[in-house]
Amino acid sequence: MFAGLSAFPLTPINEQGVHEDEFIRLVTRLARARVDSIGVLGSTGSYMYLSREERARVTRLAVEGADGVPVVAGIGALSTREVIRLAEDAQKAGASGVLLAPVSYQALTEEEVFGHYKAACKTLDVPLCVYDNPGTTHFTFSDKLHARIAELPRVASIKIPPVPLDREAAQTRIARLRALIPDHVTLGISGDPAAATALGAGCDGWYSVLGGLFPEAALAITRTAQAGNAEEAQCLSDIFEPLWALYREYGSLRVIATVAELQGQVSAPCLPLKTLTGEARTRIERFVEACG
Amino acid sequence: MFAGLSAFPLTPINEQGVHEDEFIRLVTRLARARVDSIGVLGSTGSYMYLSREERARVTRLAVEGADGVPVVAGIGALSTREVIRLAEDAQKAGASGVLLAPVSYQALTEEEVFGHYKAACKTLDVPLCVYDNPGTTHFTFSDKLHARIAELPRVASIKIPPVPLDREAAQTRIARLRALIPDHVTLGISGDPAAATALGAGCDGWYSVLGGLFPEAALAITRTAQAGNAEEAQCLSDIFEPLWALYREYGSLRVIATVAELQGQVSAPCLPLKTLTGEARTRIERFVEACG
């Protein structure tokens, strides 16, 4: 489950709540494309902007629509109490695995983060992916902490932030982390622009924003890299360079939400976040048209 | 309400929920000391770690225990939908004002933050204090954005981050911001170590962590500064230098929670946050003993 392509769909939400039919359509497309797993309620799925009830409902809808593809659900929250409740909810809703980021309001210490994961693992019967996303959590894992957490029961994967785009540097980074963690714990890349490089440099999987909206294209990159054709995978990834440039300026969520909105797949954003306007939107329109 | 000493009590919480009797005792002490307002559910009150129901309950308990002292309640949340619900809850619970920080998961743009405040102000019948706390929200206000938000109806104060400890630099900073905002909007300092300086340099009030646990001492500093005795206020503040040094190392919440725990006022912390151990705890013990 924690290898290959994990596709992260948006959760379409507005002031009234989740657009369930839009969400189901997104999930159904991923199931039809036969991605390796569906990662709901990641950063792309706006998990931190939803209530506990909405998150349980979204997980249930995903499991129903996934047609047997494993569903991994984000259970991140600021308090350990809430993470434990969300872990129980995710399991009840049928998630095959969970994703946990050390979300912070007060800056966290390493001991606090370790305690947070330990408490979550104690509650779980399904495997957990450690979600390392310093850009949103404002917590930076040391490799030593990764190694400690990876020894906890239930921990099965680490979703790592972008590796360097230089292949050798990427290999070095991945090899260093892999040497510190148990063999059964996989490493998956996040940050779409680095995915082809990372898959070619030893990552087991790709936790993919692109894959949530363009599953066939993301699968093509993944399968090509898995077959050992690193250069071809890179070429397939380079097609999306106009998107990667926008990611770097505006963040992947706003960009992919704007693409989905322009394609008519998602009707409204969740405030305070807004989809892109002006010149950025025009660039995205041009890209969507070019994609046909 | 948004001038003088606003005392911010801890919200004692553990895995089972809020310790209501401990919280009521903290509030009662503030009411007896006749602070100018009680700021519940600020960062010191762990608002981001509590459920909506717990926050409504804490606000109600504070209003009941405040004996007529105005209660200001934090309504910050990641989504605008949730802020609107919390604003309604706070008003129903009897809060005299609210405090709103632009809490973020995805980094926010200025337009998004402005929209967030605009939506909150629309819901409110009570005044609002803009809570500028880049250390926890990871959003930095420009002065231009402060000026725009300060023009919104209901906005009555800005809780600003620490000013420079040099008095002239503090005066310059406060004067520059004051020139950009309407006359009826007050400026209050946060960051206890800078409070005496800021009150002497033109701030109208102090949003105080210290005041939540040591209301008499914080009132003495405030009243002395308000009477124009800046140097004496500074001397009274300097007594707490051992605490300020710990704040700089561990953050004010962990330090004041450890003090409260050592004094027997608060029985357990809220995970993942932990109170201090080892050498830091020993230093705090020494300070608590010296305070008698």
XYZ file of C-alpha atoms in Angstrom:
584
model
C 0.000 0.000 0.000
C 2.818 2.419 0.826
C 4.633 1.950 -2.489
C 3.982 3.008 -6.075
C 1.508 5.806 -6.727
C -0.550 7.149 -3.851
C -2.945 9.683 -5.381
C -4.149 12.554 -3.172
C -7.529 13.969 -4.211
C -8.796 17.421 -3.277
C -11.716 17.592 -0.838
C -14.103 20.062 -2.480
C -15.501 22.244 0.307
C -17.231 25.573 0.643
C -18.897 27.432 3.506
C -21.719 24.878 3.577
C -19.455 21.847 3.846
C -18.098 19.075 1.630
C -19.414 18.718 -1.935
C -19.924 14.999 -1.673
C -20.795 14.308 -5.304
C -17.744 16.181 -6.551
C -15.534 14.280 -4.101
C -16.993 10.917 -5.120
C -16.318 11.723 -8.792
C -12.665 12.501 -7.993
C -12.265 9.222 -6.063
C -14.014 7.173 -8.739
C -11.558 8.426 -11.381
C -8.633 7.310 -9.199
C -10.183 3.897 -8.612
C -10.771 3.438 -12.366
C -7.165 4.379 -13.097
C -6.057 1.692 -10.557
C -3.646 3.857 -8.599
C -1.817 1.923 -5.860
C -3.530 3.804 -3.047
C -5.791 6.807 -2.505
C -4.559 9.313 0.067
C -7.556 11.240 1.346
C -7.337 14.098 3.813
C -3.747 14.988 3.076
C -2.730 18.616 2.692
C -4.294 18.459 -0.794
C -7.460 17.146 0.849
C -7.582 20.156 3.209
C -7.795 17.939 6.280
C -6.935 20.689 8.716
C -9.919 22.764 7.536
C -12.534 20.062 8.190
C -14.405 18.983 11.305
C -14.011 15.548 12.828
C -17.427 14.522 11.455
C -16.571 15.737 7.962
C -13.307 13.815 8.031
C -15.028 10.584 9.046
C -17.599 11.084 6.288
C -14.950 11.819 3.626
C -13.023 8.669 4.580
C -16.182 6.562 4.396
C -17.109 7.986 0.974
C -13.587 7.303 -0.288
C -13.623 3.697 0.906
C -17.033 3.165 -0.745
C -15.856 4.693 -4.027
C -12.377 3.141 -4.081
C -13.447 -0.186 -5.573
C -10.894 -2.091 -3.538
C -8.000 0.355 -3.918
C -6.583 0.902 -0.396
C -7.522 4.234 1.176
C -5.047 6.030 3.425
C -6.570 8.784 5.585
C -4.868 11.775 7.183
C -5.356 11.843 10.961
C -3.212 14.872 11.783
C -4.440 17.348 14.420
C -2.890 19.710 16.931
C -3.707 17.748 20.060
C -2.829 14.127 20.753
C -6.362 13.571 22.095
C -7.822 14.565 18.741
C -5.350 12.410 16.788
C -6.441 9.390 18.817
C -10.109 10.116 18.083
C -9.349 10.594 14.380
C -7.374 7.327 14.287
C -10.403 5.500 15.678
C -12.715 7.234 13.201
C -10.472 6.395 10.231
C -10.326 2.737 11.180
C -14.089 2.553 11.682
C -14.606 4.158 8.270
C -12.544 1.412 6.654
C -9.229 3.122 5.955
C -6.425 0.646 5.180
C -3.783 2.981 6.569
C -3.312 6.436 8.074
C -1.076 9.415 7.505
C 0.094 11.522 10.442
C 1.886 14.879 10.346
C 3.136 16.629 13.512
C 0.950 19.683 12.987
C 1.904 22.477 15.348
C 0.612 25.711 16.855
C 3.158 26.024 19.640
C 6.515 24.883 18.250
C 7.070 21.231 19.232
C 10.147 19.561 20.682
C 11.455 16.208 19.412
C 10.290 14.505 22.625
C 6.797 15.904 22.191
C 6.594 14.714 18.580
C 7.852 11.271 19.543
C 5.208 11.048 22.293
C 2.535 12.137 19.808
C 3.428 9.305 17.370
C 3.774 6.787 20.171
C 0.265 7.549 21.427
C -1.174 7.349 17.900
C 0.531 4.009 17.168
C -0.887 2.552 20.381
C -4.436 3.197 19.094
C -3.904 1.775 15.612
C -4.520 -1.627 14.052
C -3.653 -0.377 10.549
C -0.236 0.827 9.333
C 0.850 4.443 9.637
C 2.787 6.699 7.307
C 4.841 9.451 8.964
C 4.064 12.669 7.131
C 7.119 14.944 7.113
C 5.974 18.294 5.729
C 7.898 21.133 7.370
C 6.284 23.759 5.100
C 2.882 23.317 6.748
C 3.701 21.751 10.135
C 6.653 24.041 10.905
C 8.364 21.048 12.473
C 11.621 19.734 11.050
C 12.440 16.076 11.710
C 16.024 15.157 12.431
C 17.111 11.863 10.874
C 17.600 10.573 14.408
C 13.967 11.249 15.244
C 12.828 9.584 12.017
C 14.829 6.518 13.045
C 13.230 6.457 16.526
C 9.683 6.843 15.215
C 10.248 4.288 12.427
C 10.869 1.663 15.146
C 7.380 2.134 16.584
C 4.853 -0.629 15.842
C 2.454 0.252 12.939
C 4.926 2.655 11.298
C 5.242 1.439 7.696
C 6.321 4.430 5.611
C 7.732 7.942 5.682
C 6.405 10.597 3.318
C 9.497 12.707 2.833
C 9.742 16.305 1.589
C 11.279 17.013 -1.851
C 14.779 15.635 -2.445
C 17.385 17.614 -4.397
C 16.710 17.574 -8.160
C 20.284 16.455 -8.803
C 20.086 12.660 -9.051
C 23.251 11.851 -7.170
C 22.350 14.204 -4.323
C 18.888 12.625 -4.236
C 20.388 9.133 -4.047
C 22.676 10.192 -1.210
C 19.761 11.702 0.742
C 17.516 8.652 0.296
C 20.314 6.162 1.074
C 21.240 8.029 4.262
C 17.685 7.934 5.604
C 17.130 4.338 4.509
C 20.212 3.195 6.405
C 18.630 4.480 9.635
C 15.188 2.872 9.394
C 13.915 -0.747 9.474
C 13.708 -2.578 6.132
C 9.920 -2.859 6.200
C 9.477 0.941 6.351
C 9.127 2.423 2.846
C 10.127 5.896 1.701
C 7.726 7.891 -0.450
C 8.383 11.241 -2.049
C 6.123 14.252 -1.788
C 6.547 17.371 -3.885
C 5.513 16.461 -7.435
C 8.378 18.272 -9.208
C 10.910 16.010 -7.426
C 8.970 12.768 -7.907
C 10.596 11.409 -11.073
C 14.054 12.124 -9.656
C 13.209 10.516 -6.308
C 11.627 7.396 -7.837
C 14.744 6.987 -9.979
C 16.962 7.509 -6.946
C 15.506 4.836 -4.698
C 12.152 6.007 -3.304
C 9.520 3.257 -3.097
C 6.572 5.474 -3.811
C 5.142 8.845 -4.690
C 2.569 10.632 -2.511
C 1.179 12.659 -5.354
C -0.870 15.844 -5.686
C -0.771 15.542 -9.482
C -2.009 11.957 -9.227
C -5.162 13.124 -7.439
C -6.305 14.947 -10.571
C -4.262 13.363 -13.391
C -3.957 9.725 -12.267
C -3.047 8.326 -15.704
C -0.203 10.798 -16.197
C 1.144 10.216 -12.682
C 0.858 6.438 -13.150
C 2.803 6.679 -16.419
C 5.640 8.498 -14.631
C 5.550 6.025 -11.738
C 5.448 2.831 -13.808
C 8.189 4.089 -16.139
C 10.433 4.893 -13.177
C 9.592 1.562 -11.511
C 10.650 -0.206 -14.733
C 14.062 1.426 -14.391
C 13.644 3.987 -17.185
C 14.648 7.018 -15.151
C 15.302 9.295 -18.107
C 11.981 8.564 -19.762
C 10.178 9.117 -16.450
C 11.933 12.462 -16.185
C 10.758 13.412 -19.704
C 7.172 12.538 -18.770
C 7.497 14.658 -15.639
C 8.995 17.594 -17.552
C 5.726 17.939 -19.516
C 4.291 19.353 -16.303
C 7.004 21.980 -15.872
C 4.469 24.837 -16.350
C 2.604 23.424 -13.326
C 5.784 22.903 -11.309
C 6.691 26.570 -11.896
C 3.289 27.601 -10.549
C 3.667 25.213 -7.558
C 6.905 26.964 -6.648
C 5.196 30.355 -6.680
C 1.791 29.578 -5.167
C 1.995 26.144 -3.521
C 0.633 22.917 -5.028
C -2.794 23.063 -3.348
C -3.834 26.431 -4.801
C -2.550 25.447 -8.245
C -4.234 22.044 -8.427
C -7.467 23.454 -6.944
C -7.466 26.119 -9.666
C -6.901 23.470 -12.352
C -9.801 21.416 -10.950
C -12.016 24.493 -10.838
C -11.177 25.403 -14.463
C -11.916 21.821 -15.520
C -15.308 22.083 -13.832
C -14.498 19.284 -11.373
C -14.604 21.367 -8.200
C -17.009 24.245 -7.770
C -15.763 26.277 -4.820
C -12.717 26.698 -2.594
C -12.615 26.605 1.201
C -12.026 29.973 2.859
C -9.709 31.469 3.914
C -7.826 29.795 1.034
C -8.647 31.162 -2.394
C -7.927 29.754 -5.831
C -5.688 31.791 -8.088
C -6.754 34.843 -10.062
C -5.161 37.197 -12.600
C -1.998 36.254 -14.440
C -1.495 32.985 -12.510
C -4.998 31.831 -13.465
C -4.361 32.740 -17.096
C -1.196 30.615 -17.055
C -3.168 27.701 -15.622
C -5.926 28.155 -18.227
C -3.298 27.972 -20.951
C -1.889 24.773 -19.427
C -5.335 23.150 -19.091
C -6.105 23.985 -22.736
C -2.772 22.562 -23.896
C -3.534 19.338 -21.974
C -6.754 19.105 -23.961
C -11.766 46.746 27.744
C -8.817 46.730 25.323
C -6.583 48.893 27.524
C -4.678 48.352 30.765
C -4.016 44.801 31.901
C -5.628 41.933 30.042
C -4.707 38.778 31.964
C -4.505 35.496 30.035
C -5.142 32.414 32.187
C -4.025 28.910 31.278
C -6.727 26.396 30.396
C -5.796 23.320 32.446
C -6.410 20.311 30.200
C -5.390 16.698 30.049
C -6.438 13.724 27.942
C -9.881 13.660 29.590
C -10.640 17.320 28.903
C -10.690 20.624 30.776
C -10.130 20.658 34.550
C -13.027 22.948 35.232
C -12.410 23.545 38.933
C -8.767 24.452 38.330
C -9.786 26.844 35.554
C -12.451 28.490 37.725
C -9.880 29.031 40.489
C -7.518 30.749 38.042
C -10.303 33.029 36.789
C -11.537 33.847 40.282
C -8.075 35.059 41.259
C -8.017 37.399 38.262
C -11.473 38.731 39.077
C -10.475 39.374 42.717
C -7.363 41.230 41.600
C -9.597 43.424 39.356
C -7.573 43.121 36.175
C -8.990 45.230 33.328
C -10.007 42.210 31.279
C -9.604 38.441 31.239
C -8.343 36.983 27.974
C -9.420 33.361 27.819
C -8.468 30.978 25.022
C -5.408 32.884 23.925
C -2.217 30.992 23.137
C -1.713 30.700 26.913
C -5.223 29.245 27.110
C -4.339 26.541 24.529
C -7.307 27.461 22.349
C -6.019 25.578 19.330
C -5.935 22.316 21.297
C -9.591 22.413 22.374
C -12.811 21.372 20.667
C -15.540 23.839 19.791
C -17.660 22.560 22.690
C -14.787 22.895 25.163
C -14.128 26.439 24.007
C -17.770 27.449 24.483
C -17.761 25.874 27.951
C -14.498 27.597 28.981
C -15.856 30.977 27.872
C -19.074 30.444 29.827
C -17.157 29.416 32.973
C -14.938 32.488 32.648
C -17.892 34.860 32.286
C -19.568 33.276 35.336
C -16.397 33.555 37.411
C -15.292 36.992 36.211
C -17.512 38.960 38.606
C -18.132 41.686 36.050
C -14.602 41.895 34.651
C -14.942 41.802 30.830
C -13.994 38.468 29.249
C -12.300 38.413 25.835
C -12.346 35.020 24.122
C -10.037 33.706 21.402
C -11.951 32.628 18.277
C -9.011 31.706 16.040
C -9.283 28.623 13.825
C -7.892 27.470 10.505
C -11.081 27.773 8.482
C -13.262 30.840 8.146
C -16.356 28.660 8.652
C -15.081 27.583 12.056
C -14.160 31.147 13.084
C -17.731 32.235 12.333
C -19.120 29.410 14.467
C -16.704 30.248 17.303
C -17.649 33.936 17.111
C -21.298 33.006 17.565
C -20.448 30.654 20.441
C -18.334 33.292 22.216
C -21.099 35.864 21.995
C -23.713 33.414 23.241
C -21.440 32.528 26.166
C -21.309 36.174 27.183
C -17.869 37.281 26.011
C -17.487 41.063 25.920
C -14.975 40.875 23.094
C -13.051 38.427 20.929
C -9.472 37.858 19.884
C -8.662 36.571 16.399
C -5.306 35.355 15.063
C -4.790 34.332 11.421
C -3.853 30.760 12.278
C -2.463 28.942 9.259
C -1.749 25.473 7.922
C -1.244 26.431 4.286
C 0.629 29.751 4.228
C -1.905 32.577 3.808
C -1.820 35.571 1.473
C -2.715 39.108 2.641
C -5.966 38.970 0.654
C -6.942 35.711 2.322
C -6.240 37.092 5.795
C -8.216 40.255 5.022
C -11.165 38.141 3.820
C -10.958 36.034 6.981
C -11.209 39.127 9.258
C -13.926 40.678 7.107
C -16.075 37.552 7.416
C -15.514 37.398 11.192
C -16.373 41.075 11.701
C -19.625 40.601 9.783
C -20.767 38.003 12.345
C -19.849 40.024 15.433
C -21.791 42.357 17.704
C -18.884 42.675 20.167
C -15.485 44.299 19.504
C -12.573 42.348 18.083
C -8.867 42.430 18.856
C -6.526 41.510 15.980
C -4.044 38.985 17.334
C -0.686 39.394 15.581
C 1.444 36.447 16.681
C 3.789 35.380 13.868
C 5.555 32.821 16.076
C 2.492 30.578 16.224
C 0.447 31.634 13.176
C 3.401 31.795 10.770
C 1.737 34.816 9.191
C 3.450 38.201 9.251
C 1.214 41.270 8.984
C 2.442 44.196 6.928
C 1.582 47.587 8.438
C -0.540 48.195 5.344
C -2.650 45.118 6.089
C -3.013 46.172 9.743
C -4.291 49.534 8.518
C -6.851 47.879 6.180
C -8.132 45.475 8.833
C -8.266 48.197 11.505
C -10.839 50.018 9.334
C -13.268 47.091 9.517
C -16.292 47.552 11.806
C -15.843 45.846 15.253
C -12.052 46.051 15.158
C -11.075 47.811 18.389
C -7.508 46.749 19.194
C -4.346 45.120 17.866
C -2.333 42.738 20.044
C 1.148 43.365 18.700
C 4.238 41.166 19.016
C 7.147 42.306 21.225
C 8.598 45.744 20.468
C 12.354 46.417 20.653
C 13.587 46.679 24.257
C 15.270 49.983 23.440
C 12.754 52.632 24.460
C 13.259 54.997 21.550
C 13.022 52.177 19.015
C 9.846 50.988 20.761
C 8.346 54.497 20.591
C 9.162 54.720 16.883
C 7.560 51.334 16.178
C 4.384 52.119 18.124
C 4.058 55.635 16.669
C 4.434 54.331 13.107
C 1.650 51.777 13.528
C -0.603 54.202 15.406
C -0.341 56.735 12.582
C -1.867 54.177 10.200
C -4.904 53.074 12.239
C -8.117 54.825 13.392
C -7.970 56.643 16.771
C -10.456 54.303 18.434
C -8.263 51.232 17.801
C -5.936 50.574 20.746
C -2.514 48.928 20.674
C -1.650 46.280 23.258
C 1.663 44.576 23.745
C 2.198 40.855 23.956
C 5.451 39.270 25.048
C 5.793 39.888 28.777
C 9.498 40.805 28.725
C 8.737 43.803 26.457
C 5.620 44.944 28.339
C 7.104 47.587 30.656
C 9.026 49.104 27.740
C 5.964 49.097 25.483
C 3.619 50.598 28.097
C 6.173 53.339 28.665
C 6.504 53.888 24.934
C 2.851 54.451 24.106
C 0.995 51.127 24.157
C -2.503 51.310 25.635
C -2.477 47.875 27.180
C -0.716 44.641 27.937
C -2.029 41.234 26.843
C -0.267 39.372 29.577
C 0.772 35.770 30.183
C 2.316 36.743 33.529
C -0.934 38.464 34.499
C -2.832 35.198 34.119
C -0.919 33.692 37.048
C 0.508 36.719 38.895
C -2.228 39.325 38.448
C -1.101 41.583 41.320
C 2.465 41.798 40.048
C 1.328 42.455 36.476
C -1.142 45.082 37.707
C 1.628 46.811 39.664
C 3.743 47.050 36.503
C 0.762 48.243 34.454
C -0.501 50.874 36.905
C 3.008 52.220 37.512
C 3.581 52.572 33.770
C 0.133 54.132 33.287
C 1.021 56.719 35.987
C 4.002 57.743 33.883
C 6.682 56.104 36.033
C 8.396 54.206 33.239
C 11.625 53.540 35.121
C 9.881 52.171 38.181
C 7.704 49.956 35.979
C 10.867 48.655 34.351
C 12.344 47.834 37.793
C 9.192 45.902 38.712
C 9.422 44.015 35.443
C 13.114 43.247 35.919
C 12.249 41.174 39.012
C 10.907 38.602 36.552
C 14.102 38.441 34.500
C 14.680 34.768 35.495
C 11.290 33.983 33.942
C 11.966 36.113 30.852
C 15.197 34.185 30.290
C 13.235 30.920 30.423
C 10.553 32.348 28.077
C 13.267 33.077 25.508
C 14.496 29.491 25.679
C 11.260 27.495 25.994
C 8.371 29.830 25.105
C 6.089 31.532 27.623
C 3.376 28.836 27.637
C 5.626 25.976 28.745
C 7.282 28.171 31.387
C 4.089 29.541 32.915
C 2.427 26.101 32.789
C 5.394 24.666 34.683
C 5.161 27.452 37.273
C 1.451 26.756 37.714
C 2.104 23.039 38.032
C 4.818 23.602 40.664
C 2.464 25.900 42.584
C -0.169 23.132 42.556
C -2.613 25.255 40.555
C -2.697 23.100 37.433
C -2.437 19.337 37.599
C -1.616 18.170 34.068
C -0.483 19.455 30.706
C -2.179 18.930 27.340
C -0.326 16.583 25.000
C 1.595 16.825 22.778
C 2.880 19.829 24.785
C 4.809 18.924 27.904
C 5.845 21.036 30.852
C 9.545 21.473 31.463
C 11.810 18.932 33.088
C 15.446 18.734 34.169
C 17.533 21.869 34.571
C 14.791 24.209 33.263
C 12.364 22.873 35.864
C 14.952 23.323 38.595
C 15.432 26.956 37.570
C 11.674 27.477 37.705
C 11.461 25.800 41.123
C 14.114 28.173 42.396
C 12.159 31.148 41.030
C 8.868 29.954 42.553
C 10.571 29.510 45.950
C 12.140 32.976 45.755
C 8.689 34.455 44.992
C 7.496 32.860 48.215
